[in-house]
Amino acid sequence: STVIALAGAIALATGIAGAGASAQAQTSIVVGHTLSPDSHYAIGAEAFIAKLGELSDGSFTGNQAPAGQLGGERDMIEGLQIGSLDVVITSTGPLGNFVPEVYALDLPFLFRDYDHARTVLDGEIGKELLEKINGNQLVGLAWSENGFRHVTNSQRPVRTPADLDGLKLRTMENRVHMEAFSKMGAAPTPMAFPELFTALQQGVVDGQENPVTVITASKFWEVQDHVSLTGHVYSPAVILAAPSLMDGLTEEQRGWFYEAAAASAAATRAEVNRLEEAGVALLRENGMEVITDVDKAPFAKLAEPAYSVYTDRHGPDLVTRIQAVK
Ligand code: PAF
């Protein structure tokens, strides 16, 4: 997927630039993600491509492959590992299957708010976890953002855990989330995101959980009547690159990729902020019933055993450190 176009050679062959044109190689990068072309990930992908182009003086160009064109998030992570994809913006949902330490970030009711999550990811802990990612045939360029996840469904307003009882709820392919939802009373059904809209439409599942960013970008109001602001999990996103791509770059070029990823994360977080402000009104305008006054404590209490998916293997240290970050 990395297309090397020898601009100089083409210019000579077509006679545009004439003899003496510099044989500057131009590399085109594809940035894959699962969401629509107007989503917070799409904004992040555009910012990545623009920054890379600017820093490299146009020697790197790029396109995004949105809407799961390159597969679901698990497929795309595998694509990076084998070098068939370049750069991917993904939630951490399926990443714990590849880098188990990352499960710590997906624990329910762990992060207090956006400030807490962003401080953790931008600090020492975020750096350590990017290094763990790097040890697994992936390159972690930067932490980006998906947002706090909320439950939507087609059956009834969810106010208490009892309302989740027996609800067939699509989760990500993430053992922490599946355990949490089964303990909270739902029937979790893991599924790749590109299959979800149809599954909701056909009633294969009753509900799903995602941040306001995703509910709006995916127009879930067309297939879901109720949304409850449970905020049960903070969902980080991460910008990943293929080691085969990064290994072929000079040190300076690698630096451009890291800077482009930082610009992408900033643009995505700004869009998350905007939708956290405007999103609820947008959901209501589109006909959803929004339950805002959810008492989170009983959900958190029931979901607590899900912590052992992480702590049984890695101990409680990282969880305690995350909780202690102010
Ligand atoms: O629900 C998911 O799978 C993820 O939140 C999504 C929508 C693919 C964004 O990363």
CSV table of C-alpha atoms and ligand atoms in Angstrom, one decimal:
chain,number,residue,atom,x,y,z
A,1,SER,CA,0.0,0.0,0.0
A,2,THR,CA,3.0,2.3,0.2
A,3,VAL,CA,3.3,3.7,-3.3
A,4,ILE,CA,6.7,5.0,-4.2
A,5,ALA,CA,6.3,7.4,-7.1
A,6,LEU,CA,9.6,8.6,-8.5
A,7,ALA,CA,8.5,12.1,-9.2
A,8,GLY,CA,11.7,13.0,-11.0
A,9,ALA,CA,11.6,10.0,-13.2
A,10,ILE,CA,8.0,10.7,-14.1
A,11,ALA,CA,8.7,14.3,-14.8
A,12,LEU,CA,11.6,13.3,-17.1
A,13,ALA,CA,9.5,10.7,-18.9
A,14,THR,CA,6.6,13.1,-19.5
A,15,GLY,CA,8.9,15.9,-20.3
A,16,ILE,CA,7.2,18.3,-17.9
A,17,ALA,CA,10.1,19.4,-15.8
A,18,GLY,CA,12.7,18.7,-18.5
A,19,ALA,CA,16.3,17.5,-17.8
A,20,GLY,CA,17.8,18.4,-14.5
A,21,ALA,CA,14.6,17.8,-12.4
A,22,SER,CA,15.5,16.5,-9.0
A,23,ALA,CA,14.7,12.8,-8.6
A,24,GLN,CA,13.0,13.4,-5.2
A,25,ALA,CA,11.1,10.3,-4.2
A,26,GLN,CA,7.5,10.8,-3.2
A,27,THR,CA,5.8,8.4,-0.8
A,28,SER,CA,2.1,8.1,-0.4
A,29,ILE,CA,0.8,6.9,3.0
A,30,VAL,CA,-2.7,5.4,3.7
A,31,VAL,CA,-4.3,6.1,7.0
A,32,GLY,CA,-7.0,3.6,7.8
A,33,HIS,CA,-9.8,3.9,10.3
A,34,THR,CA,-13.3,2.5,10.9
A,35,LEU,CA,-15.4,5.7,11.1
A,36,SER,CA,-17.2,7.9,8.6
A,37,PRO,CA,-15.4,10.6,6.5
A,38,ASP,CA,-16.8,13.3,8.8
A,39,SER,CA,-15.9,11.7,12.1
A,40,HIS,CA,-13.3,12.7,14.8
A,41,TYR,CA,-11.0,10.0,13.4
A,42,ALA,CA,-11.3,11.4,9.9
A,43,ILE,CA,-10.4,14.8,11.2
A,44,GLY,CA,-7.4,13.2,12.9
A,45,ALA,CA,-6.4,11.4,9.7
A,46,GLU,CA,-6.6,14.6,7.7
A,47,ALA,CA,-4.5,16.5,10.3
A,48,PHE,CA,-1.9,13.6,10.2
A,49,ILE,CA,-1.6,13.8,6.4
A,50,ALA,CA,-1.5,17.6,6.3
A,51,LYS,CA,1.3,17.8,8.9
A,52,LEU,CA,3.3,15.0,7.3
A,53,GLY,CA,3.1,16.8,4.0
A,54,GLU,CA,4.1,20.1,5.5
A,55,LEU,CA,7.1,18.8,7.5
A,56,SER,CA,8.4,16.7,4.6
A,57,ASP,CA,7.9,19.6,2.1
A,58,GLY,CA,5.5,17.4,0.1
A,59,SER,CA,7.7,14.3,-0.2
A,60,PHE,CA,5.1,12.4,1.8
A,61,THR,CA,1.5,12.6,0.7
A,62,GLY,CA,-1.4,10.6,1.9
A,63,ASN,CA,-5.0,9.5,1.8
A,64,GLN,CA,-7.4,8.1,4.4
A,65,ALA,CA,-9.2,4.9,4.0
A,66,PRO,CA,-12.3,5.5,6.3
A,67,ALA,CA,-15.3,3.5,7.2
A,68,GLY,CA,-13.6,0.1,7.7
A,69,GLN,CA,-12.6,-0.1,4.0
A,70,LEU,CA,-9.5,-1.9,5.2
A,71,GLY,CA,-11.4,-4.0,7.7
A,72,GLY,CA,-12.3,-3.8,11.4
A,73,GLU,CA,-9.8,-2.6,14.0
A,74,ARG,CA,-8.5,-6.1,14.8
A,75,ASP,CA,-7.9,-6.8,11.1
A,76,MET,CA,-6.1,-3.5,10.6
A,77,ILE,CA,-3.8,-4.1,13.6
A,78,GLU,CA,-2.9,-7.5,12.0
A,79,GLY,CA,-2.3,-5.6,8.7
A,80,LEU,CA,0.2,-3.4,10.4
A,81,GLN,CA,2.0,-6.3,12.0
A,82,ILE,CA,2.5,-8.0,8.6
A,83,GLY,CA,3.2,-4.7,6.8
A,84,SER,CA,0.2,-4.6,4.5
A,85,LEU,CA,-1.0,-1.3,6.0
A,86,ASP,CA,0.8,1.9,6.8
A,87,VAL,CA,-0.9,3.9,9.6
A,88,VAL,CA,-4.1,3.1,11.5
A,89,ILE,CA,-6.2,5.1,14.0
A,90,THR,CA,-7.9,2.6,16.3
A,91,SER,CA,-9.5,2.4,19.7
A,92,THR,CA,-7.7,0.3,22.2
A,93,GLY,CA,-10.7,-2.1,22.1
A,94,PRO,CA,-9.0,-5.0,20.3
A,95,LEU,CA,-5.5,-3.9,21.1
A,96,GLY,CA,-5.4,-5.8,24.4
A,97,ASN,CA,-5.5,-9.0,22.4
A,98,PHE,CA,-2.1,-8.1,21.0
A,99,VAL,CA,-0.6,-6.1,23.9
A,100,PRO,CA,-2.3,-7.3,27.1
A,101,GLU,CA,-0.9,-4.5,29.2
A,102,VAL,CA,-3.2,-2.1,27.3
A,103,TYR,CA,-6.2,-3.7,28.9
A,104,ALA,CA,-5.5,-1.5,31.9
A,105,LEU,CA,-6.8,1.5,30.0
A,106,ASP,CA,-10.1,-0.2,29.2
A,107,LEU,CA,-11.1,-0.9,32.8
A,108,PRO,CA,-14.6,0.3,33.6
A,109,PHE,CA,-15.0,3.5,35.7
A,110,LEU,CA,-11.2,4.0,35.9
A,111,PHE,CA,-10.8,7.5,34.6
A,112,ARG,CA,-12.6,10.3,36.4
A,113,ASP,CA,-13.0,12.6,33.4
A,114,TYR,CA,-11.3,13.7,30.2
A,115,ASP,CA,-8.6,15.7,32.0
A,116,HIS,CA,-7.6,12.7,34.0
A,117,ALA,CA,-7.4,10.4,31.0
A,118,ARG,CA,-5.4,12.8,28.9
A,119,THR,CA,-3.0,13.6,31.7
A,120,VAL,CA,-2.3,9.8,32.1
A,121,LEU,CA,-1.9,9.2,28.4
A,122,ASP,CA,0.3,12.2,27.9
A,123,GLY,CA,2.5,11.4,30.9
A,124,GLU,CA,4.9,8.6,32.0
A,125,ILE,CA,2.2,5.9,32.0
A,126,GLY,CA,1.2,6.7,28.4
A,127,LYS,CA,4.8,6.5,27.3
A,128,GLU,CA,5.4,3.2,29.0
A,129,LEU,CA,2.3,1.7,27.3
A,130,LEU,CA,3.5,3.0,23.9
A,131,GLU,CA,6.7,1.1,24.6
A,132,LYS,CA,4.8,-2.1,25.3
A,133,ILE,CA,3.0,-1.6,22.0
A,134,ASN,CA,6.4,-1.2,20.3
A,135,GLY,CA,7.4,-4.6,21.6
A,136,ASN,CA,4.6,-6.3,19.7
A,137,GLN,CA,5.4,-5.8,16.0
A,138,LEU,CA,3.6,-2.4,16.0
A,139,VAL,CA,4.8,1.2,16.4
A,140,GLY,CA,2.7,3.3,18.7
A,141,LEU,CA,3.0,6.9,17.4
A,142,ALA,CA,0.7,8.8,19.8
A,143,TRP,CA,-2.4,8.5,22.0
A,144,SER,CA,-5.5,9.9,20.4
A,145,GLU,CA,-9.1,9.7,21.6
A,146,ASN,CA,-12.4,8.1,21.1
A,147,GLY,CA,-14.2,9.2,24.2
A,148,PHE,CA,-16.3,8.1,27.2
A,149,ARG,CA,-18.6,5.3,26.1
A,150,HIS,CA,-22.4,5.3,26.7
A,151,VAL,CA,-25.0,2.6,26.2
A,152,THR,CA,-27.6,2.9,23.4
A,153,ASN,CA,-30.4,0.4,22.7
A,154,SER,CA,-33.7,-0.2,20.9
A,155,GLN,CA,-35.7,-1.6,23.8
A,156,ARG,CA,-36.0,0.7,26.8
A,157,PRO,CA,-34.4,3.6,28.7
A,158,VAL,CA,-31.5,2.3,30.8
A,159,ARG,CA,-31.3,3.9,34.2
A,160,THR,CA,-30.1,1.1,36.5
A,161,PRO,CA,-28.3,-2.2,36.0
A,162,ALA,CA,-31.6,-4.0,36.2
A,163,ASP,CA,-32.6,-2.2,32.9
A,164,LEU,CA,-29.6,-4.0,31.2
A,165,ASP,CA,-30.9,-7.4,32.2
A,166,GLY,CA,-30.7,-9.8,29.3
A,167,LEU,CA,-30.1,-6.9,26.8
A,168,LYS,CA,-28.1,-8.2,23.8
A,169,LEU,CA,-25.4,-5.7,23.7
A,170,ARG,CA,-22.6,-5.5,21.1
A,171,THR,CA,-19.2,-5.0,22.7
A,172,MET,CA,-15.8,-4.6,21.2
A,173,GLU,CA,-13.6,-7.7,21.0
A,174,ASN,CA,-12.3,-6.9,24.4
A,175,ARG,CA,-12.3,-9.3,27.4
A,176,VAL,CA,-12.5,-6.5,30.0
A,177,HIS,CA,-15.6,-5.0,28.4
A,178,MET,CA,-17.3,-8.4,27.9
A,179,GLU,CA,-16.7,-9.4,31.5
A,180,ALA,CA,-17.9,-6.0,32.8
A,181,PHE,CA,-21.2,-6.1,30.8
A,182,SER,CA,-21.9,-9.7,31.7
A,183,LYS,CA,-21.4,-8.7,35.4
A,184,MET,CA,-23.7,-5.7,34.9
A,185,GLY,CA,-26.4,-8.1,33.6
A,186,ALA,CA,-26.3,-7.7,29.9
A,187,ALA,CA,-25.6,-10.4,27.3
A,188,PRO,CA,-22.4,-9.1,25.6
A,189,THR,CA,-21.9,-10.0,22.0
A,190,PRO,CA,-18.5,-9.1,20.6
A,191,MET,CA,-18.5,-8.0,17.0
A,192,ALA,CA,-16.3,-6.0,14.7
A,193,PHE,CA,-17.6,-2.5,14.2
A,194,PRO,CA,-18.2,-2.6,10.4
A,195,GLU,CA,-20.9,-5.3,11.1
A,196,LEU,CA,-22.6,-3.3,13.8
A,197,PHE,CA,-25.1,-1.0,12.0
A,198,THR,CA,-26.7,-3.9,10.1
A,199,ALA,CA,-26.7,-6.1,13.3
A,200,LEU,CA,-28.6,-3.3,15.1
A,201,GLN,CA,-30.9,-2.7,12.1
A,202,GLN,CA,-31.8,-6.4,11.9
A,203,GLY,CA,-32.2,-6.9,15.6
A,204,VAL,CA,-29.3,-9.4,15.9
A,205,VAL,CA,-28.3,-7.2,18.9
A,206,ASP,CA,-30.5,-4.8,20.9
A,207,GLY,CA,-27.8,-2.3,21.7
A,208,GLN,CA,-24.3,-1.2,21.6
A,209,GLU,CA,-22.0,1.2,23.5
A,210,ASN,CA,-19.8,4.0,22.1
A,211,PRO,CA,-19.0,7.6,22.7
A,212,VAL,CA,-21.2,10.5,21.5
A,213,THR,CA,-18.6,11.0,18.7
A,214,VAL,CA,-19.3,7.5,17.3
A,215,ILE,CA,-23.1,7.6,17.9
A,216,THR,CA,-23.3,10.8,15.8
A,217,ALA,CA,-20.7,9.9,13.2
A,218,SER,CA,-22.5,6.6,12.6
A,219,LYS,CA,-26.1,8.0,12.8
A,220,PHE,CA,-27.1,5.3,15.3
A,221,TRP,CA,-30.3,7.2,15.8
A,222,GLU,CA,-31.6,5.5,12.7
A,223,VAL,CA,-31.5,2.2,14.5
A,224,GLN,CA,-31.5,3.0,18.3
A,225,ASP,CA,-34.1,4.9,20.3
A,226,HIS,CA,-32.5,5.2,23.7
A,227,VAL,CA,-29.1,6.4,24.9
A,228,SER,CA,-28.0,6.5,28.6
A,229,LEU,CA,-24.9,8.6,29.6
A,230,THR,CA,-23.3,5.8,31.5
A,231,GLY,CA,-19.8,6.9,30.7
A,232,HIS,CA,-18.7,3.4,31.8
A,233,VAL,CA,-15.4,3.3,30.0
A,234,TYR,CA,-13.0,5.9,28.7
A,235,SER,CA,-12.0,4.7,25.2
A,236,PRO,CA,-8.6,5.9,24.1
A,237,ALA,CA,-7.6,5.8,20.5
A,238,VAL,CA,-4.0,5.2,19.4
A,239,ILE,CA,-2.2,6.0,16.2
A,240,LEU,CA,-0.2,3.0,15.1
A,241,ALA,CA,2.2,2.5,12.2
A,242,ALA,CA,3.7,-0.6,10.6
A,243,PRO,CA,7.3,-1.4,11.8
A,244,SER,CA,8.1,-2.3,8.2
A,245,LEU,CA,7.3,1.3,7.1
A,246,MET,CA,9.0,3.0,10.1
A,247,ASP,CA,12.2,0.8,9.8
A,248,GLY,CA,12.7,2.1,6.2
A,249,LEU,CA,12.7,5.7,7.3
A,250,THR,CA,15.6,8.0,8.2
A,251,GLU,CA,15.6,9.4,11.8
A,252,GLU,CA,14.4,12.8,10.5
A,253,GLN,CA,11.5,11.2,8.6
A,254,ARG,CA,10.5,9.1,11.7
A,255,GLY,CA,10.4,12.4,13.7
A,256,TRP,CA,7.9,13.8,11.1
A,257,PHE,CA,5.6,10.8,11.7
A,258,TYR,CA,5.6,11.4,15.5
A,259,GLU,CA,4.9,15.1,15.0
A,260,ALA,CA,2.1,14.3,12.5
A,261,ALA,CA,0.6,11.9,15.0
A,262,ALA,CA,0.7,14.5,17.8
A,263,ALA,CA,-1.1,17.0,15.4
A,264,SER,CA,-3.7,14.3,14.6
A,265,ALA,CA,-4.4,13.5,18.3
A,266,ALA,CA,-4.8,17.3,19.0
A,267,ALA,CA,-7.3,17.7,16.2
A,268,THR,CA,-9.3,14.6,17.2
A,269,ARG,CA,-9.4,15.7,20.9
A,270,ALA,CA,-10.7,19.1,19.8
A,271,GLU,CA,-13.5,17.4,17.9
A,272,VAL,CA,-14.3,15.2,20.9
A,273,ASN,CA,-14.5,18.4,23.0
A,274,ARG,CA,-16.9,20.0,20.5
A,275,LEU,CA,-19.2,17.0,20.4
A,276,GLU,CA,-19.2,16.6,24.2
A,277,GLU,CA,-20.7,20.1,24.1
A,278,ALA,CA,-23.0,19.7,21.2
A,279,GLY,CA,-23.6,16.0,21.0
A,280,VAL,CA,-26.5,15.5,23.4
A,281,ALA,CA,-28.6,18.1,21.6
A,282,LEU,CA,-27.7,16.5,18.3
A,283,LEU,CA,-28.9,13.1,19.6
A,284,ARG,CA,-32.2,14.6,20.8
A,285,GLU,CA,-32.7,16.5,17.6
A,286,ASN,CA,-32.4,13.2,15.8
A,287,GLY,CA,-35.1,11.6,17.9
A,288,MET,CA,-33.2,9.8,20.6
A,289,GLU,CA,-34.3,9.7,24.2
A,290,VAL,CA,-31.2,10.7,26.2
A,291,ILE,CA,-31.0,9.7,29.9
A,292,THR,CA,-28.5,12.0,31.4
A,293,ASP,CA,-29.0,11.4,35.2
A,294,VAL,CA,-27.6,7.9,35.4
A,295,ASP,CA,-26.4,6.9,38.9
A,296,LYS,CA,-23.0,5.3,38.0
A,297,ALA,CA,-22.3,3.8,41.4
A,298,PRO,CA,-24.3,0.6,41.1
A,299,PHE,CA,-23.0,0.0,37.6
A,300,ALA,CA,-19.4,0.5,38.9
A,301,LYS,CA,-19.9,-1.9,41.8
A,302,LEU,CA,-21.2,-4.7,39.5
A,303,ALA,CA,-18.4,-4.1,36.9
A,304,GLU,CA,-15.6,-4.3,39.4
A,305,PRO,CA,-14.7,-8.1,38.9
A,306,ALA,CA,-13.7,-7.1,35.3
A,307,TYR,CA,-10.5,-5.6,36.9
A,308,SER,CA,-9.2,-9.1,37.5
A,309,VAL,CA,-9.0,-9.7,33.7
A,310,TYR,CA,-6.0,-7.3,33.9
A,311,THR,CA,-4.8,-7.6,37.5
A,312,ASP,CA,-4.7,-11.5,37.6
A,313,ARG,CA,-2.0,-11.3,35.0
A,314,HIS,CA,-0.2,-8.0,35.7
A,315,GLY,CA,-1.0,-7.2,39.3
A,316,PRO,CA,-2.7,-4.0,40.6
A,317,ASP,CA,0.3,-1.5,40.3
A,318,LEU,CA,-0.6,0.2,37.1
A,319,VAL,CA,-4.3,0.5,38.1
A,320,THR,CA,-3.2,2.2,41.4
A,321,ARG,CA,-0.8,4.5,39.6
A,322,ILE,CA,-3.5,5.5,37.1
A,323,GLN,CA,-6.0,6.2,39.9
A,324,ALA,CA,-3.4,8.3,41.8
A,325,VAL,CA,-2.8,10.7,38.8
A,326,LYS,CA,-4.3,14.1,39.6
B,1,PAF,O1,-17.0,0.4,19.0
B,1,PAF,C1,-15.9,0.3,18.4
B,1,PAF,O2,-15.5,-0.7,17.9
B,1,PAF,C2,-15.0,1.5,18.5
B,1,PAF,O3,-15.3,2.4,19.5
B,1,PAF,C3,-15.0,2.3,17.1
B,1,PAF,C4,-16.3,2.8,16.8
B,1,PAF,C5,-14.5,1.3,16.0
B,1,PAF,C6,-14.0,3.5,17.2
B,1,PAF,O4,-12.7,3.1,17.5
